[in-house]
Coordinates of C-alpha atoms in Angstrom, one line a residue:
M1 CA 28.7 -2.5 20.7
S2 CA 29.4 -1.5 17.6
S3 CA 26.7 -4.1 15.6
F4 CA 24.1 -6.3 16.1
C5 CA 24.5 -10.0 14.7
V6 CA 22.0 -12.4 13.8
L7 CA 23.4 -16.1 14.0
R8 CA 22.1 -18.8 11.6
T9 CA 23.1 -22.4 11.4
R10 CA 24.2 -24.2 8.1
C11 CA 21.3 -26.4 8.6
F12 CA 18.3 -23.6 8.8
L13 CA 20.0 -22.0 5.7
R14 CA 19.7 -25.2 3.6
Q15 CA 16.3 -25.6 4.4
V16 CA 15.2 -21.7 3.7
F17 CA 17.3 -21.3 1.0
P18 CA 17.7 -24.3 -1.3
G19 CA 19.9 -24.1 -4.3
L20 CA 21.4 -20.4 -3.0
S21 CA 25.3 -20.1 -3.4
A22 CA 27.3 -20.8 -0.6
T23 CA 27.4 -17.4 0.6
M24 CA 24.3 -17.6 2.4
L25 CA 25.8 -19.9 4.7
R26 CA 27.6 -17.2 6.7
S27 CA 26.2 -15.1 9.6
Y28 CA 24.8 -11.6 9.0
S29 CA 25.8 -8.4 11.0
L30 CA 23.0 -5.8 11.3
G31 CA 26.1 -3.4 11.6
V32 CA 23.9 -0.3 13.2
S33 CA 25.1 2.1 15.4
P34 CA 23.7 1.2 18.7
P35 CA 21.7 4.4 19.6
L36 CA 20.0 3.8 16.5
L37 CA 18.6 0.3 17.7
R38 CA 16.2 1.6 20.0
T39 CA 13.6 -0.6 21.9
Q40 CA 11.7 1.4 24.5
G41 CA 8.6 3.5 23.7
Y42 CA 9.1 7.2 23.2
W43 CA 6.8 9.9 24.6
D44 CA 7.3 13.6 26.2
G45 CA 10.7 13.5 24.7
R46 CA 11.9 10.1 26.7
W47 CA 12.4 6.5 26.1
V48 CA 10.5 4.6 28.4
S49 CA 9.9 1.0 29.3
A50 CA 7.0 -1.1 29.4
A51 CA 6.4 -4.1 31.9
S52 CA 7.0 -6.7 29.3
V53 CA 8.6 -7.0 26.0
F54 CA 7.8 -8.4 22.4
P55 CA 10.5 -10.3 19.9
V56 CA 10.9 -8.3 16.5
L57 CA 12.1 -11.3 14.1
D58 CA 14.3 -11.4 10.9
P59 CA 11.8 -12.8 8.4
A60 CA 14.4 -14.4 6.4
T61 CA 15.6 -16.7 9.1
G62 CA 13.2 -16.2 12.1
Q63 CA 16.0 -15.3 14.1
E64 CA 15.1 -12.8 16.8
L65 CA 16.6 -9.0 16.3
A66 CA 15.4 -7.3 19.2
R67 CA 13.3 -7.4 22.2
V68 CA 10.7 -4.4 22.3
S69 CA 8.9 -2.5 24.8
D70 CA 5.1 -4.0 25.0
C71 CA 3.3 -0.9 25.6
G72 CA -0.7 -1.2 26.5
P73 CA -3.2 1.2 26.9
V74 CA -1.5 3.1 29.7
E75 CA 1.2 4.0 27.9
A76 CA -1.1 5.2 24.7
K77 CA -3.1 7.3 26.9
Q78 CA 0.6 8.7 28.3
A79 CA 1.8 9.6 24.8
V80 CA -1.7 11.0 24.0
D81 CA -1.5 13.3 26.7
A82 CA 2.0 14.1 26.2
A83 CA 0.9 15.1 22.6
Y84 CA -1.9 17.3 23.8
R85 CA 0.2 19.5 26.1
A86 CA 2.8 19.6 23.3
F87 CA 0.1 20.7 20.8
Q88 CA -0.5 23.6 22.9
S89 CA 3.0 25.3 21.9
W90 CA 4.0 23.7 18.7
K91 CA 0.6 25.3 17.3
Q92 CA 2.1 28.5 18.1
T93 CA 5.1 28.0 16.3
T94 CA 5.6 29.7 13.0
A95 CA 5.1 28.2 9.5
K96 CA 9.2 29.2 9.0
E97 CA 10.0 27.4 12.3
R98 CA 8.3 24.4 11.5
S99 CA 9.7 24.3 8.0
V100 CA 13.2 24.8 9.3
L101 CA 13.2 22.1 11.6
L102 CA 11.6 19.5 9.1
R103 CA 13.9 20.4 6.7
K104 CA 16.9 19.4 9.5
W105 CA 15.2 16.0 10.0
F106 CA 15.4 15.3 6.2
D107 CA 19.1 16.2 6.6
L108 CA 19.7 13.9 9.8
M109 CA 18.1 11.4 7.6
N110 CA 20.4 11.4 4.7
V111 CA 23.1 11.3 7.4
H112 CA 21.9 8.0 8.6
K113 CA 20.3 6.6 5.7
E114 CA 22.8 3.4 5.5
D115 CA 21.9 2.5 9.2
L116 CA 18.1 3.2 8.4
A117 CA 17.8 1.3 5.0
R118 CA 19.8 -1.8 7.0
L119 CA 17.1 -1.4 9.9
I120 CA 14.6 -2.0 7.2
T121 CA 16.2 -5.0 5.9
F122 CA 16.5 -6.9 8.7
E123 CA 13.5 -6.3 10.3
C124 CA 11.1 -6.1 7.1
G125 CA 13.2 -8.4 4.8
K126 CA 13.5 -6.1 1.9
P127 CA 16.5 -6.1 -0.4
L128 CA 19.1 -3.6 0.9
Q129 CA 18.8 -1.6 -2.4
E130 CA 15.2 -1.1 -2.1
A131 CA 15.6 -0.3 1.6
R132 CA 18.0 2.4 0.6
G133 CA 15.4 3.4 -2.1
E134 CA 12.6 3.5 0.5
I135 CA 14.8 5.7 2.9
A136 CA 15.7 8.2 -0.2
Y137 CA 11.8 8.2 -0.5
S138 CA 10.9 8.5 3.1
A139 CA 13.4 11.5 3.9
S140 CA 11.8 13.2 0.6
F141 CA 8.5 13.7 2.3
L142 CA 10.0 15.6 5.3
E143 CA 11.7 17.5 2.4
W144 CA 8.7 18.3 0.6
F145 CA 6.2 19.3 3.8
S146 CA 9.3 21.3 4.9
E147 CA 8.4 23.4 2.0
E148 CA 5.0 23.1 2.3
A149 CA 4.7 24.3 5.8
R150 CA 5.1 27.7 4.4
R151 CA 2.4 27.1 1.8
V152 CA -0.9 27.1 3.8
Y153 CA -2.7 29.5 2.7
G154 CA -6.1 31.1 3.7
D155 CA -8.5 33.3 1.9
I156 CA -10.0 36.7 2.0
V157 CA -13.8 36.5 0.3
P158 CA -15.6 39.2 -0.8
S159 CA -18.6 39.9 1.2
A160 CA -22.1 40.9 0.0
A161 CA -22.2 43.5 2.8
K162 CA -20.3 46.5 3.1
D163 CA -19.6 46.6 6.7
R164 CA -18.1 43.1 6.7
K165 CA -15.1 41.4 5.7
I166 CA -14.7 37.7 5.3
F167 CA -11.8 35.6 6.4
L168 CA -11.5 31.8 5.9
L169 CA -8.3 30.5 8.3
K170 CA -6.6 27.4 8.2
Q171 CA -5.6 26.0 11.7
P172 CA -4.3 22.6 12.9
V173 CA -6.6 20.3 13.8
G174 CA -4.8 18.8 17.0
V175 CA -3.3 15.4 18.0
A176 CA -3.0 13.0 15.2
S177 CA -3.2 9.2 15.5
I178 CA -0.6 7.7 13.1
I179 CA -1.1 4.0 12.6
T180 CA 1.5 2.4 9.9
P181 CA 2.1 -0.8 8.1
W182 CA 5.2 -3.2 8.2
N183 CA 5.9 -2.9 4.6
F184 CA 7.1 0.7 4.1
P185 CA 8.0 0.9 7.9
S186 CA 9.8 4.2 7.6
A187 CA 8.3 6.2 4.3
M188 CA 4.5 5.6 5.5
I189 CA 5.6 7.3 8.5
T190 CA 7.2 10.3 7.3
R191 CA 4.5 10.6 4.4
K192 CA 2.0 11.6 7.5
I193 CA 4.0 12.9 10.0
G194 CA 5.5 15.0 7.4
A195 CA 2.5 17.1 6.7
A196 CA 1.1 16.6 10.0
L197 CA 4.1 18.5 11.5
A198 CA 3.9 21.1 8.8
A199 CA 0.8 22.0 9.6
G200 CA 1.2 22.5 13.3
C201 CA -0.3 19.1 14.6
T202 CA 1.3 16.8 17.2
V203 CA 1.5 12.5 16.8
V204 CA 1.4 9.3 18.1
I205 CA 2.6 7.0 16.0
K206 CA 1.4 2.9 16.4
P207 CA 4.0 1.3 14.1
A208 CA 3.4 -2.3 13.1
E209 CA 4.2 -5.0 15.7
D210 CA 6.5 -6.8 12.6
T211 CA 8.9 -3.7 12.3
P212 CA 9.0 -1.0 15.3
L213 CA 12.4 -0.4 15.0
S214 CA 12.6 2.0 12.0
A215 CA 9.8 3.9 13.9
L216 CA 11.6 4.3 16.8
A217 CA 15.1 4.9 15.1
L218 CA 13.3 7.9 13.3
A219 CA 12.2 8.9 16.9
E220 CA 15.9 9.3 17.7
V221 CA 17.2 10.7 14.9
S222 CA 14.5 13.8 15.4
R223 CA 16.2 14.6 18.4
Y224 CA 19.8 14.2 17.7
S225 CA 21.9 17.1 18.4
L226 CA 25.0 17.0 15.8
T227 CA 28.1 18.5 17.0
L228 CA 31.5 18.5 15.2
T229 CA 33.3 16.8 17.9
N230 CA 34.3 13.1 18.4
D231 CA 34.5 13.8 22.1
S232 CA 33.5 10.4 23.5
S233 CA 31.5 12.1 26.5
S234 CA 29.5 14.4 23.6
E235 CA 26.0 12.7 22.7
A236 CA 27.8 13.1 19.0
G237 CA 30.8 10.9 20.2
V238 CA 28.9 8.2 21.6
L239 CA 26.2 8.1 18.7
M240 CA 28.5 8.4 15.6
S241 CA 32.0 6.5 14.7
K242 CA 34.6 9.0 13.6
S243 CA 33.8 7.8 10.0
E244 CA 30.1 9.2 10.4
L245 CA 31.6 12.1 12.1
E246 CA 33.7 13.4 9.2
I247 CA 30.2 13.0 7.0
I248 CA 28.9 15.2 9.1
K249 CA 31.5 17.6 8.9
S250 CA 31.7 17.6 5.3
V251 CA 28.2 18.6 5.0
Q252 CA 28.5 20.9 8.0
L253 CA 25.5 19.6 10.1
A254 CA 26.1 21.2 13.2
E255 CA 22.6 22.2 14.6
Q256 CA 19.9 19.9 16.4
A257 CA 17.0 18.6 14.8
G258 CA 15.4 20.0 17.6
I259 CA 12.0 18.4 17.4
P260 CA 10.5 19.5 20.8
A261 CA 9.3 16.9 23.6
G262 CA 6.0 15.7 22.7
V263 CA 5.7 16.6 19.4
V264 CA 6.5 13.1 18.0
N265 CA 5.8 10.2 20.0
V266 CA 6.3 6.3 19.5
V267 CA 3.8 3.4 21.1
P268 CA 5.1 0.2 19.9
C269 CA 3.3 -3.0 20.7
S270 CA 2.5 -6.3 20.2
R271 CA 0.0 -8.1 18.1
E272 CA -1.7 -9.2 20.9
K273 CA -2.0 -5.5 22.8
T274 CA -2.8 -3.7 19.1
P275 CA -6.5 -3.9 19.5
A276 CA -6.4 -2.2 23.3
V277 CA -3.8 0.4 22.2
G278 CA -5.9 1.3 18.8
N279 CA -8.7 1.9 21.1
V280 CA -7.1 4.5 22.9
L281 CA -5.7 6.0 19.9
C282 CA -9.3 6.0 18.0
T283 CA -11.4 6.7 21.0
D284 CA -9.7 9.2 23.4
P285 CA -11.3 12.8 23.3
L286 CA -7.9 14.4 22.9
V287 CA -7.4 12.9 19.5
A288 CA -8.4 15.1 16.8
K289 CA -7.6 12.7 13.8
I290 CA -6.5 9.3 13.0
S291 CA -4.6 8.4 9.8
F292 CA -4.2 4.8 9.0
T293 CA -2.5 2.7 6.2
G294 CA -3.4 -1.2 6.2
S295 CA -6.3 -3.3 5.2
T296 CA -9.8 -2.8 4.6
A297 CA -11.2 -4.6 7.3
T298 CA -9.1 -2.8 9.9
G299 CA -10.0 0.5 8.2
K300 CA -13.5 0.1 8.8
L301 CA -13.2 -0.7 12.4
L302 CA -10.7 2.0 13.2
L303 CA -13.5 4.2 11.7
R304 CA -16.2 2.5 13.8
L305 CA -13.9 3.4 16.9
A306 CA -13.3 6.9 15.5
A307 CA -17.1 7.8 15.0
D308 CA -18.3 8.2 18.4
T309 CA -16.1 11.5 19.0
V310 CA -16.2 12.3 15.2
K311 CA -12.8 12.3 14.7
K312 CA -11.1 13.2 11.0
A313 CA -9.8 10.4 9.2
S314 CA -7.9 9.6 6.3
M315 CA -7.6 5.9 5.4
E316 CA -5.1 4.2 3.1
L317 CA -6.7 1.1 2.8
G318 CA -6.2 -2.4 0.6
G319 CA -5.6 -2.3 -3.3
H320 CA -6.1 -4.8 -6.3
A321 CA -4.2 -3.2 -9.2
A322 CA -5.0 -4.1 -12.5
F323 CA -2.2 -4.2 -15.2
I324 CA -3.5 -3.8 -18.6
V325 CA -1.5 -4.4 -21.8
F326 CA -3.1 -3.6 -25.2
D327 CA -2.0 -4.6 -28.4
S328 CA -0.6 -1.2 -29.3
A329 CA 1.6 -1.3 -26.6
D330 CA 5.6 -1.6 -26.6
L331 CA 5.7 -4.8 -25.3
D332 CA 9.6 -4.8 -23.8
R333 CA 8.3 -1.6 -21.7
A334 CA 5.4 -3.4 -20.6
V335 CA 7.2 -6.4 -19.5
G336 CA 9.7 -3.9 -17.7
G337 CA 6.9 -2.2 -16.1
A338 CA 5.1 -5.5 -14.6
M339 CA 8.6 -6.4 -13.2
A340 CA 8.8 -3.1 -11.5
S341 CA 5.4 -2.9 -10.2
K342 CA 5.1 -6.7 -9.3
F343 CA 8.3 -7.7 -7.9
R344 CA 9.4 -4.3 -5.6
N345 CA 9.2 -5.8 -2.1
S346 CA 8.6 -9.2 -3.2
G347 CA 4.8 -8.1 -4.0
Q348 CA 3.8 -6.7 -1.0
T349 CA 3.2 -2.9 -1.7
C350 CA -0.5 -1.7 -1.6
V351 CA -0.2 -0.6 -5.3
C352 CA 1.4 -3.7 -6.7
S353 CA -0.3 -5.1 -9.8
N354 CA -2.3 -8.0 -8.7
R355 CA -4.3 -8.4 -11.7
F356 CA -2.7 -8.7 -15.4
L357 CA -4.6 -8.3 -18.3
V358 CA -3.4 -8.9 -21.6
Q359 CA -4.9 -8.9 -25.3
S360 CA -5.2 -12.0 -26.9
S361 CA -3.1 -11.2 -29.7
I362 CA -0.3 -10.2 -27.7
Y363 CA -0.7 -12.6 -25.0
D364 CA 1.6 -15.5 -26.0
T365 CA 4.7 -13.0 -26.7
F366 CA 3.9 -11.3 -23.7
M367 CA 4.2 -14.3 -21.3
E368 CA 7.6 -15.7 -23.0
K369 CA 9.3 -12.0 -22.9
L370 CA 7.7 -12.0 -19.0
A371 CA 8.9 -15.5 -18.1
Q372 CA 12.6 -15.2 -19.5
K373 CA 12.9 -11.5 -17.6
M374 CA 11.7 -13.3 -14.3
D375 CA 14.6 -15.9 -15.0
A376 CA 17.2 -13.4 -15.8
E377 CA 16.6 -10.7 -12.9
L378 CA 14.7 -12.4 -10.0
R379 CA 17.2 -13.9 -7.3
L380 CA 15.8 -15.2 -3.8
G381 CA 17.8 -14.4 -0.6
H382 CA 18.6 -12.5 2.4
G383 CA 18.1 -9.0 1.9
S384 CA 21.5 -8.0 2.7
E385 CA 23.2 -9.8 0.1
P386 CA 23.8 -7.4 -2.8
E387 CA 22.6 -10.1 -5.5
T388 CA 19.3 -10.7 -3.7
T389 CA 16.1 -9.1 -5.4
Q390 CA 13.6 -11.2 -3.8
G391 CA 13.7 -11.2 -0.1
P392 CA 11.3 -13.2 2.3
L393 CA 7.7 -12.4 3.0
I394 CA 6.8 -11.0 6.0
N395 CA 5.9 -13.9 7.8
T396 CA 4.5 -17.5 7.4
R397 CA 0.7 -16.6 7.2
A398 CA 1.9 -14.1 4.3
A399 CA 3.0 -17.2 2.1
E400 CA 0.6 -19.3 3.0
K401 CA -1.9 -16.9 1.6
V402 CA 0.1 -16.7 -1.8
A403 CA 0.3 -20.9 -1.8
H404 CA -3.3 -21.0 -1.4
Q405 CA -4.1 -18.7 -4.2
I406 CA -1.8 -20.7 -6.4
S407 CA -3.4 -23.9 -5.2
D408 CA -6.9 -22.5 -6.1
A409 CA -6.1 -20.9 -9.5
V410 CA -4.2 -24.3 -10.6
S411 CA -7.1 -26.3 -9.6
H412 CA -9.6 -24.1 -12.0
G413 CA -7.4 -24.9 -15.1
A414 CA -4.4 -22.4 -14.4
R415 CA -1.0 -23.2 -15.7
V416 CA 2.3 -22.6 -13.7
L417 CA 5.1 -21.4 -16.1
R418 CA 7.3 -20.2 -13.7
G419 CA 8.0 -20.8 -9.8
G420 CA 4.9 -21.8 -8.1
K421 CA 6.2 -23.4 -5.2
R422 CA 6.6 -22.4 -1.1
L423 CA 9.8 -22.4 0.1
D424 CA 10.5 -23.1 4.3
G425 CA 10.5 -20.1 6.4
S426 CA 8.3 -17.3 4.5
F427 CA 10.0 -17.7 1.2
M428 CA 7.7 -17.7 -1.7
E429 CA 9.0 -18.6 -5.4
P430 CA 8.4 -15.7 -7.9
T431 CA 5.3 -17.2 -9.6
L432 CA 3.6 -16.7 -13.2
L433 CA 0.2 -18.3 -14.2
A434 CA -1.3 -18.5 -17.5
D435 CA -4.9 -18.9 -18.8
V436 CA -6.3 -17.5 -15.6
T437 CA -9.8 -16.6 -15.6
A438 CA -11.9 -14.1 -13.5
D439 CA -13.5 -16.2 -11.1
M440 CA -10.3 -17.3 -9.4
L441 CA -9.4 -16.5 -5.9
C442 CA -5.9 -14.6 -7.0
M443 CA -8.3 -12.2 -9.1
K444 CA -10.6 -11.7 -6.3
E445 CA -8.6 -10.9 -3.4
E446 CA -5.3 -8.9 -2.7
T447 CA -2.4 -11.2 -3.1
F448 CA 0.6 -9.4 -1.2
G449 CA 3.1 -11.9 -2.6
P450 CA 5.2 -12.4 -6.1
L451 CA 2.4 -13.9 -7.9
V452 CA 1.6 -13.3 -11.6
P453 CA -2.1 -14.1 -12.6
V454 CA -2.5 -13.4 -16.3
V455 CA -5.9 -13.4 -17.9
R456 CA -6.5 -12.9 -21.8
F457 CA -9.0 -10.1 -23.1
N458 CA -10.2 -9.3 -26.4
T459 CA -11.7 -5.9 -26.2
E460 CA -10.8 -2.4 -24.5
E461 CA -14.6 -2.5 -23.0
E462 CA -13.7 -6.0 -21.6
A463 CA -10.4 -5.2 -19.9
V464 CA -12.1 -1.9 -18.5
A465 CA -14.8 -4.0 -16.9
I466 CA -12.7 -6.9 -15.5
A467 CA -10.2 -4.1 -14.1
N468 CA -13.4 -2.3 -12.2
A469 CA -15.0 -5.3 -10.8
S470 CA -13.6 -4.7 -7.5
N471 CA -14.9 -3.2 -4.1
V472 CA -11.3 -1.4 -4.0
G473 CA -9.8 1.4 -6.0
L474 CA -6.1 2.4 -5.1
A475 CA -3.8 2.2 -8.3
G476 CA -4.7 1.0 -11.8
Y477 CA -1.7 0.6 -14.8
F478 CA -2.1 0.5 -18.6
Y479 CA 0.5 0.1 -21.5
S480 CA -0.7 1.8 -24.7
Q481 CA 0.6 3.7 -27.5
D482 CA -2.9 5.2 -28.8
V483 CA -3.3 8.3 -27.8
G484 CA -7.3 7.9 -27.8
Q485 CA -7.2 5.2 -25.7
I486 CA -4.7 6.6 -23.3
W487 CA -7.7 9.2 -22.4
R488 CA -10.6 6.7 -22.2
V489 CA -9.0 4.0 -20.6
A490 CA -7.2 6.6 -18.0
E491 CA -10.7 8.1 -17.4
A492 CA -13.0 5.3 -17.3
L493 CA -10.3 3.1 -14.4
E494 CA -12.0 3.3 -11.1
V495 CA -9.0 4.1 -9.1
G496 CA -7.2 7.0 -7.3
I497 CA -3.8 6.5 -9.4
V498 CA -3.0 5.5 -12.9
G499 CA 0.1 4.6 -14.6
V500 CA 0.0 4.9 -18.2
N501 CA 2.9 3.1 -20.0
E502 CA 4.7 3.7 -16.2
G503 CA 5.1 0.7 -13.2
L504 CA 6.2 2.9 -10.4
L505 CA 4.1 6.1 -9.6
S506 CA 4.9 6.7 -6.0
C507 CA 6.6 10.5 -5.4
P508 CA 6.0 13.3 -3.0
E509 CA 4.7 15.7 -5.2
A510 CA 1.8 13.6 -6.6
T511 CA -1.3 12.3 -4.4
F512 CA -1.7 9.3 -3.0
G513 CA -4.9 7.6 -2.2
G514 CA -7.8 5.9 -3.6
V515 CA -11.6 5.7 -4.1
K516 CA -14.2 2.9 -3.3
Q517 CA -13.2 1.0 -0.2
S518 CA -9.4 1.9 -0.6
G519 CA -9.7 4.8 1.6
L520 CA -10.8 8.6 2.5
G521 CA -8.1 11.1 1.9
R522 CA -5.0 11.8 0.1
E523 CA -1.4 11.9 1.3
G524 CA 1.6 13.4 -0.4
S525 CA 1.3 16.6 -2.8
K526 CA 0.0 19.8 -1.9
Y527 CA -3.2 18.3 -0.7
G528 CA -1.5 15.9 2.0
I529 CA -1.1 18.9 4.7
E530 CA -5.0 19.8 4.1
E531 CA -5.9 16.2 5.9
Y532 CA -4.4 18.1 9.0
L533 CA -6.0 21.4 8.8
E534 CA -9.4 22.6 9.6
V535 CA -11.0 25.9 7.7
K536 CA -12.1 28.5 10.4
Y537 CA -14.6 31.2 9.2
M538 CA -13.8 34.7 10.7
C539 CA -16.1 37.3 10.2
L540 CA -15.0 40.9 10.9
G541 CA -18.3 43.3 11.1
A542 CA -19.5 46.9 12.5
L543 CA -16.4 48.4 9.7
K544 CA -17.3 52.0 8.5

């Protein structure tokens, strides 16, 4: 088997992609190397089947991609036990050893970047160019934390007593449960496990039920042996085509990634079994830490589960980002930033701009420029098509939510300038709304879709008040060329991440996390590894 085909009918495509070109009427091939299309759970270095399976669907077509092992609490417990056993030896490895292994994993991700990107496109719906970008972003966290592994420093503190020395040691917390979302099925894993493994922790990953294939492929990549031979009896010969082997020869990758058994474990499960699996991952006494990215409501539930055993927790929860355009802004740059911030992954990111605030004196000009930009640049279609910029939403529930927000806004006086229609399947037209007011539903709850509601404002104070009128505070954006205003607004916005004249912010070098009910802790940067460490005070006394 050299590829995994997803078949469609002409009738189905005409319904889902009305008005799209005839090129959409052909079949699409996933085209991923078979060993990367893993469908079993993975723990203790072994691929393990569960008693039942659940389907993974292409959200663009509704067609089945694969059937994945539907793990339950028994399998979750086995994975936790494996991680705990592996922790006893993994925590003894040196920082340099962990650094080298993470760097090898980074190299292997780059070798297999095209296959990994196609998995994201087919199970998540993300356009292929964006999926490639996610793989580069995902791999960058392994590279970053491979470097940070060697920079975990303790402290020697001056003692008030002459016969004592005070040392503050940093040690790994232990087993970490990693629970990740579907919208970045690769990057949300590596941002967490890169830090965890660098610190000396072991992990159990519970990927989203919509997108488990990317997590399982990452586990497979972590265990590869890359040899400079195309002998079909060798692992390399099975895993890679001749062209892939040539790539490996050219970059001289000839050693194992070598992540030991039990250090990385993956427990996929269906939506129905998620509560039971989550319960194990958040309550088992062998688990020392949980790290979760997802909705605020689910995060609160997991925190309650973890409270009985007082686990360390990192939470990257919901956002409802404001995007403010002041009258001093470079409008063309602001429009470009709005496009990048809103329509990446069809509006399905936690730092997407949701509430657009434009100063009255430039409101009409901004709306005209943004509408023209949407017409010129946005193309709906299957993510594997090169011209596609907007794929489907993850499922029909997501599309229904966006359609409901549009209906509510229109019923309260908003005008639809572009889009506004719910298409068949989980596709949604990119939509621009004018004359939006703060009491509309789209201004009160996170959208997670391609909807741009734009509010007029008159003063800086008014804009900041509207932006801060939310119980979450992950990201915020604003455009201004007034230096004094830049400092005032950046400090006043109640968020963890601020983009000033910039619509794309995420990178491994900077912190990622929010305030209010957007979560706890920070990921990425030099601070990300601290989430997986404990500080131990050691007093050396009786010195002469």
